[in-house]
């Protein structure tokens, strides 16, 4: 399958030649700020399957952690993806076109959750990272 996505103004577009490896909702304070939302839903991709198809010169990056850059459209501000050590390994699920054929499997960084948001589903919840997962 080919997954496609892009920003609100349509300048930046990408394709993924494969399926998502999973997805999760992150409630950390950085994701809440960066997305202007109660949480951010990230989906995991194989960096070798990801490519920008338009607007690459309009992508801005913010290094929110030593190894992590948040990539967004410099024209409309849409958050799009995150890279680790320069490789795209996560995309923002909300910017994907159509049905991405993956569903969030967990809530992470629930310890930083917005006090005004109540989690009402049955997905697993983790105070920070789930066991065995990387670093912020
Ligand atoms: Zn845009
Ligand atoms: Zn986060």
mmCIF file with all atom_site columns, C-alpha atoms in Angstrom, chain A:
data_model
loop_
_atom_site.group_PDB
_atom_site.id
_atom_site.type_symbol
_atom_site.label_atom_id
_atom_site.label_alt_id
_atom_site.label_comp_id
_atom_site.label_asym_id
_atom_site.label_entity_id
_atom_site.label_seq_id
_atom_site.pdbx_PDB_ins_code
_atom_site.Cartn_x
_atom_site.Cartn_y
_atom_site.Cartn_z
_atom_site.occupancy
_atom_site.B_iso_or_equiv
_atom_site.pdbx_formal_charge
_atom_site.auth_seq_id
_atom_site.auth_comp_id
_atom_site.auth_asym_id
_atom_site.auth_atom_id
_atom_site.pdbx_PDB_model_num
ATOM 1   C CA . UNK A 1 1   ? 0.000   0.000  0.000  1.00 0.00 ? 1   UNK A CA 1
ATOM 2   C CA . UNK A 1 2   ? 1.023   3.598  -0.464 1.00 0.00 ? 2   UNK A CA 1
ATOM 3   C CA . UNK A 1 3   ? 0.115   6.023  2.291  1.00 0.00 ? 3   UNK A CA 1
ATOM 4   C CA . UNK A 1 4   ? -0.102  9.704  1.398  1.00 0.00 ? 4   UNK A CA 1
ATOM 5   C CA . UNK A 1 5   ? -0.335  12.772 3.530  1.00 0.00 ? 5   UNK A CA 1
ATOM 6   C CA . UNK A 1 6   ? 0.394   16.457 3.696  1.00 0.00 ? 6   UNK A CA 1
ATOM 7   C CA . UNK A 1 7   ? -0.136  19.774 5.401  1.00 0.00 ? 7   UNK A CA 1
ATOM 8   C CA . UNK A 1 8   ? -3.195  22.021 5.615  1.00 0.00 ? 8   UNK A CA 1
ATOM 9   C CA . UNK A 1 9   ? -2.150  24.407 2.808  1.00 0.00 ? 9   UNK A CA 1
ATOM 10  C CA . UNK A 1 10  ? -1.095  21.573 0.489  1.00 0.00 ? 10  UNK A CA 1
ATOM 11  C CA . UNK A 1 11  ? 2.463   22.768 -0.030 1.00 0.00 ? 11  UNK A CA 1
ATOM 12  C CA . UNK A 1 12  ? 4.188   19.869 1.698  1.00 0.00 ? 12  UNK A CA 1
ATOM 13  C CA . UNK A 1 13  ? 3.240   16.335 0.625  1.00 0.00 ? 13  UNK A CA 1
ATOM 14  C CA . UNK A 1 14  ? 4.717   12.916 1.303  1.00 0.00 ? 14  UNK A CA 1
ATOM 15  C CA . UNK A 1 15  ? 4.280   9.246  0.477  1.00 0.00 ? 15  UNK A CA 1
ATOM 16  C CA . UNK A 1 16  ? 5.037   6.088  2.419  1.00 0.00 ? 16  UNK A CA 1
ATOM 17  C CA . UNK A 1 17  ? 5.644   2.932  0.396  1.00 0.00 ? 17  UNK A CA 1
ATOM 18  C CA . UNK A 1 18  ? 4.450   0.544  3.065  1.00 0.00 ? 18  UNK A CA 1
ATOM 19  C CA . UNK A 1 19  ? 2.243   0.206  6.115  1.00 0.00 ? 19  UNK A CA 1
ATOM 20  C CA . UNK A 1 20  ? 2.490   1.849  9.506  1.00 0.00 ? 20  UNK A CA 1
ATOM 21  C CA . UNK A 1 21  ? 4.181   -0.228 12.171 1.00 0.00 ? 21  UNK A CA 1
ATOM 22  C CA . UNK A 1 22  ? 1.853   1.103  14.869 1.00 0.00 ? 22  UNK A CA 1
ATOM 23  C CA . UNK A 1 23  ? 0.472   4.283  16.371 1.00 0.00 ? 23  UNK A CA 1
ATOM 24  C CA . UNK A 1 24  ? 0.017   5.882  19.745 1.00 0.00 ? 24  UNK A CA 1
ATOM 25  C CA . UNK A 1 25  ? -1.314  8.987  21.442 1.00 0.00 ? 25  UNK A CA 1
ATOM 26  C CA . UNK A 1 26  ? 1.332   11.102 23.183 1.00 0.00 ? 26  UNK A CA 1
ATOM 27  C CA . UNK A 1 27  ? 0.183   13.410 25.977 1.00 0.00 ? 27  UNK A CA 1
ATOM 28  C CA . UNK A 1 28  ? 3.602   14.919 26.738 1.00 0.00 ? 28  UNK A CA 1
ATOM 29  C CA . UNK A 1 29  ? 3.758   18.679 27.182 1.00 0.00 ? 29  UNK A CA 1
ATOM 30  C CA . UNK A 1 30  ? 5.907   19.112 24.055 1.00 0.00 ? 30  UNK A CA 1
ATOM 31  C CA . UNK A 1 31  ? 3.388   17.311 21.838 1.00 0.00 ? 31  UNK A CA 1
ATOM 32  C CA . UNK A 1 32  ? 0.506   19.235 23.401 1.00 0.00 ? 32  UNK A CA 1
ATOM 33  C CA . UNK A 1 33  ? 2.229   22.550 22.661 1.00 0.00 ? 33  UNK A CA 1
ATOM 34  C CA . UNK A 1 34  ? 3.454   21.593 19.203 1.00 0.00 ? 34  UNK A CA 1
ATOM 35  C CA . UNK A 1 35  ? 0.057   20.299 18.095 1.00 0.00 ? 35  UNK A CA 1
ATOM 36  C CA . UNK A 1 36  ? -2.149  22.741 19.987 1.00 0.00 ? 36  UNK A CA 1
ATOM 37  C CA . UNK A 1 37  ? -4.175  19.763 21.143 1.00 0.00 ? 37  UNK A CA 1
ATOM 38  C CA . UNK A 1 38  ? -4.871  17.471 24.084 1.00 0.00 ? 38  UNK A CA 1
ATOM 39  C CA . UNK A 1 39  ? -2.444  14.931 22.610 1.00 0.00 ? 39  UNK A CA 1
ATOM 40  C CA . UNK A 1 40  ? -0.616  14.074 19.403 1.00 0.00 ? 40  UNK A CA 1
ATOM 41  C CA . UNK A 1 41  ? -1.199  10.835 17.516 1.00 0.00 ? 41  UNK A CA 1
ATOM 42  C CA . UNK A 1 42  ? 2.028   9.514  16.027 1.00 0.00 ? 42  UNK A CA 1
ATOM 43  C CA . UNK A 1 43  ? 2.352   6.607  13.605 1.00 0.00 ? 43  UNK A CA 1
ATOM 44  C CA . UNK A 1 44  ? 5.617   4.729  13.149 1.00 0.00 ? 44  UNK A CA 1
ATOM 45  C CA . UNK A 1 45  ? 7.186   4.342  9.715  1.00 0.00 ? 45  UNK A CA 1
ATOM 46  C CA . UNK A 1 46  ? 10.208  2.667  8.185  1.00 0.00 ? 46  UNK A CA 1
ATOM 47  C CA . UNK A 1 47  ? 12.489  5.614  7.299  1.00 0.00 ? 47  UNK A CA 1
ATOM 48  C CA . UNK A 1 48  ? 13.448  3.896  4.049  1.00 0.00 ? 48  UNK A CA 1
ATOM 49  C CA . UNK A 1 49  ? 9.791   3.832  2.947  1.00 0.00 ? 49  UNK A CA 1
ATOM 50  C CA . UNK A 1 50  ? 9.157   7.543  3.551  1.00 0.00 ? 50  UNK A CA 1
ATOM 51  C CA . UNK A 1 51  ? 9.722   10.297 0.982  1.00 0.00 ? 51  UNK A CA 1
ATOM 52  C CA . UNK A 1 52  ? 8.672   13.899 0.565  1.00 0.00 ? 52  UNK A CA 1
ATOM 53  C CA . UNK A 1 53  ? 6.872   14.406 -2.770 1.00 0.00 ? 53  UNK A CA 1
ATOM 54  C CA . UNK A 1 54  ? 6.438   18.196 -2.730 1.00 0.00 ? 54  UNK A CA 1
ATOM 55  C CA . UNK A 1 55  ? 7.271   21.307 -0.786 1.00 0.00 ? 55  UNK A CA 1
ATOM 56  C CA . UNK A 1 56  ? 10.418  19.987 0.843  1.00 0.00 ? 56  UNK A CA 1
ATOM 57  C CA . UNK A 1 57  ? 11.936  23.500 0.848  1.00 0.00 ? 57  UNK A CA 1
ATOM 58  C CA . UNK A 1 58  ? 8.959   24.742 2.895  1.00 0.00 ? 58  UNK A CA 1
ATOM 59  C CA . UNK A 1 59  ? 9.557   22.299 5.751  1.00 0.00 ? 59  UNK A CA 1
ATOM 60  C CA . UNK A 1 60  ? 10.732  23.853 8.991  1.00 0.00 ? 60  UNK A CA 1
ATOM 61  C CA . UNK A 1 61  ? 12.271  21.863 11.817 1.00 0.00 ? 61  UNK A CA 1
ATOM 62  C CA . UNK A 1 62  ? 12.351  22.328 15.554 1.00 0.00 ? 62  UNK A CA 1
ATOM 63  C CA . UNK A 1 63  ? 14.737  20.254 17.619 1.00 0.00 ? 63  UNK A CA 1
ATOM 64  C CA . UNK A 1 64  ? 12.678  19.503 20.721 1.00 0.00 ? 64  UNK A CA 1
ATOM 65  C CA . UNK A 1 65  ? 15.075  16.873 22.083 1.00 0.00 ? 65  UNK A CA 1
ATOM 66  C CA . UNK A 1 66  ? 18.739  16.196 21.338 1.00 0.00 ? 66  UNK A CA 1
ATOM 67  C CA . UNK A 1 67  ? 17.993  13.438 18.808 1.00 0.00 ? 67  UNK A CA 1
ATOM 68  C CA . UNK A 1 68  ? 14.508  14.485 17.745 1.00 0.00 ? 68  UNK A CA 1
ATOM 69  C CA . UNK A 1 69  ? 13.347  17.102 15.255 1.00 0.00 ? 69  UNK A CA 1
ATOM 70  C CA . UNK A 1 70  ? 9.710   18.030 14.760 1.00 0.00 ? 70  UNK A CA 1
ATOM 71  C CA . UNK A 1 71  ? 9.027   18.837 11.105 1.00 0.00 ? 71  UNK A CA 1
ATOM 72  C CA . UNK A 1 72  ? 6.202   21.159 10.111 1.00 0.00 ? 72  UNK A CA 1
ATOM 73  C CA . UNK A 1 73  ? 5.041   23.307 7.188  1.00 0.00 ? 73  UNK A CA 1
ATOM 74  C CA . UNK A 1 74  ? 6.534   26.792 7.432  1.00 0.00 ? 74  UNK A CA 1
ATOM 75  C CA . UNK A 1 75  ? 3.538   28.262 5.551  1.00 0.00 ? 75  UNK A CA 1
ATOM 76  C CA . UNK A 1 76  ? 0.555   26.824 7.433  1.00 0.00 ? 76  UNK A CA 1
ATOM 77  C CA . UNK A 1 77  ? 2.162   25.428 10.587 1.00 0.00 ? 77  UNK A CA 1
ATOM 78  C CA . UNK A 1 78  ? 0.832   21.873 10.266 1.00 0.00 ? 78  UNK A CA 1
ATOM 79  C CA . UNK A 1 79  ? 2.913   19.378 12.246 1.00 0.00 ? 79  UNK A CA 1
ATOM 80  C CA . UNK A 1 80  ? 3.866   16.552 9.868  1.00 0.00 ? 80  UNK A CA 1
ATOM 81  C CA . UNK A 1 81  ? 6.594   14.237 11.055 1.00 0.00 ? 81  UNK A CA 1
ATOM 82  C CA . UNK A 1 82  ? 9.445   13.637 13.448 1.00 0.00 ? 82  UNK A CA 1
ATOM 83  C CA . UNK A 1 83  ? 12.959  12.555 12.675 1.00 0.00 ? 83  UNK A CA 1
ATOM 84  C CA . UNK A 1 84  ? 15.443  10.779 14.904 1.00 0.00 ? 84  UNK A CA 1
ATOM 85  C CA . UNK A 1 85  ? 19.098  11.265 14.048 1.00 0.00 ? 85  UNK A CA 1
ATOM 86  C CA . UNK A 1 86  ? 17.984  12.740 10.709 1.00 0.00 ? 86  UNK A CA 1
ATOM 87  C CA . UNK A 1 87  ? 15.668  9.897  9.651  1.00 0.00 ? 87  UNK A CA 1
ATOM 88  C CA . UNK A 1 88  ? 11.876  10.207 9.464  1.00 0.00 ? 88  UNK A CA 1
ATOM 89  C CA . UNK A 1 89  ? 10.531  7.552  11.795 1.00 0.00 ? 89  UNK A CA 1
ATOM 90  C CA . UNK A 1 90  ? 7.149   8.947  12.820 1.00 0.00 ? 90  UNK A CA 1
ATOM 91  C CA . UNK A 1 91  ? 4.404   10.894 11.082 1.00 0.00 ? 91  UNK A CA 1
ATOM 92  C CA . UNK A 1 92  ? 1.482   12.806 12.530 1.00 0.00 ? 92  UNK A CA 1
ATOM 93  C CA . UNK A 1 93  ? -1.529  10.581 11.928 1.00 0.00 ? 93  UNK A CA 1
ATOM 94  C CA . UNK A 1 94  ? -3.889  13.549 11.641 1.00 0.00 ? 94  UNK A CA 1
ATOM 95  C CA . UNK A 1 95  ? -2.111  14.720 8.476  1.00 0.00 ? 95  UNK A CA 1
ATOM 96  C CA . UNK A 1 96  ? -2.574  11.404 6.641  1.00 0.00 ? 96  UNK A CA 1
ATOM 97  C CA . UNK A 1 97  ? -5.127  11.270 3.812  1.00 0.00 ? 97  UNK A CA 1
ATOM 98  C CA . UNK A 1 98  ? -7.986  8.782  4.142  1.00 0.00 ? 98  UNK A CA 1
ATOM 99  C CA . UNK A 1 99  ? -7.857  5.692  6.351  1.00 0.00 ? 99  UNK A CA 1
ATOM 100 C CA . UNK A 1 100 ? -4.268  4.960  7.409  1.00 0.00 ? 100 UNK A CA 1
ATOM 101 C CA . UNK A 1 101 ? -5.166  1.326  8.270  1.00 0.00 ? 101 UNK A CA 1
ATOM 102 C CA . UNK A 1 102 ? -3.688  1.655  11.743 1.00 0.00 ? 102 UNK A CA 1
ATOM 103 C CA . UNK A 1 103 ? -5.273  2.573  15.062 1.00 0.00 ? 103 UNK A CA 1
ATOM 104 C CA . UNK A 1 104 ? -3.659  4.040  18.180 1.00 0.00 ? 104 UNK A CA 1
ATOM 105 C CA . UNK A 1 105 ? -2.701  1.218  20.533 1.00 0.00 ? 105 UNK A CA 1
ATOM 106 C CA . UNK A 1 106 ? -1.856  3.183  23.678 1.00 0.00 ? 106 UNK A CA 1
ATOM 107 C CA . UNK A 1 107 ? -1.623  6.496  25.491 1.00 0.00 ? 107 UNK A CA 1
ATOM 108 C CA . UNK A 1 108 ? 1.881   7.542  26.505 1.00 0.00 ? 108 UNK A CA 1
ATOM 109 C CA . UNK A 1 109 ? 3.153   10.278 28.821 1.00 0.00 ? 109 UNK A CA 1
ATOM 110 C CA . UNK A 1 110 ? -0.206  10.242 30.565 1.00 0.00 ? 110 UNK A CA 1
ATOM 111 C CA . UNK A 1 111 ? 1.654   11.683 33.554 1.00 0.00 ? 111 UNK A CA 1
ATOM 112 C CA . UNK A 1 112 ? 1.837   14.960 31.586 1.00 0.00 ? 112 UNK A CA 1
ATOM 113 C CA . UNK A 1 113 ? -1.767  14.850 30.387 1.00 0.00 ? 113 UNK A CA 1
ATOM 114 C CA . UNK A 1 114 ? -3.814  18.045 30.089 1.00 0.00 ? 114 UNK A CA 1
ATOM 115 C CA . UNK A 1 115 ? -5.980  18.386 33.221 1.00 0.00 ? 115 UNK A CA 1
ATOM 116 C CA . UNK A 1 116 ? -8.954  19.360 31.068 1.00 0.00 ? 116 UNK A CA 1
ATOM 117 C CA . UNK A 1 117 ? -8.841  16.165 29.012 1.00 0.00 ? 117 UNK A CA 1
ATOM 118 C CA . UNK A 1 118 ? -10.233 12.853 30.254 1.00 0.00 ? 118 UNK A CA 1
ATOM 119 C CA . UNK A 1 119 ? -9.178  9.592  28.583 1.00 0.00 ? 119 UNK A CA 1
ATOM 120 C CA . UNK A 1 120 ? -12.350 7.573  28.136 1.00 0.00 ? 120 UNK A CA 1
ATOM 121 C CA . UNK A 1 121 ? -11.206 4.637  25.974 1.00 0.00 ? 121 UNK A CA 1
ATOM 122 C CA . UNK A 1 122 ? -9.818  1.260  26.986 1.00 0.00 ? 122 UNK A CA 1
ATOM 123 C CA . UNK A 1 123 ? -6.342  1.581  25.450 1.00 0.00 ? 123 UNK A CA 1
ATOM 124 C CA . UNK A 1 124 ? -3.300  0.948  27.619 1.00 0.00 ? 124 UNK A CA 1
ATOM 125 C CA . UNK A 1 125 ? -1.938  3.968  29.486 1.00 0.00 ? 125 UNK A CA 1
ATOM 126 C CA . UNK A 1 126 ? 1.680   4.655  30.417 1.00 0.00 ? 126 UNK A CA 1
ATOM 127 C CA . UNK A 1 127 ? 2.974   7.407  32.688 1.00 0.00 ? 127 UNK A CA 1
ATOM 128 C CA . UNK A 1 128 ? 5.905   7.944  30.307 1.00 0.00 ? 128 UNK A CA 1
ATOM 129 C CA . UNK A 1 129 ? 7.321   5.584  27.678 1.00 0.00 ? 129 UNK A CA 1
ATOM 130 C CA . UNK A 1 130 ? 5.910   2.068  27.434 1.00 0.00 ? 130 UNK A CA 1
ATOM 131 C CA . UNK A 1 131 ? 8.434   -0.552 28.574 1.00 0.00 ? 131 UNK A CA 1
ATOM 132 C CA . UNK A 1 132 ? 11.144  -1.021 25.951 1.00 0.00 ? 132 UNK A CA 1
ATOM 133 C CA . UNK A 1 133 ? 10.482  2.158  23.997 1.00 0.00 ? 133 UNK A CA 1
ATOM 134 C CA . UNK A 1 134 ? 12.924  4.978  23.235 1.00 0.00 ? 134 UNK A CA 1
ATOM 135 C CA . UNK A 1 135 ? 13.682  8.321  24.770 1.00 0.00 ? 135 UNK A CA 1
ATOM 136 C CA . UNK A 1 136 ? 12.006  11.679 24.393 1.00 0.00 ? 136 UNK A CA 1
#
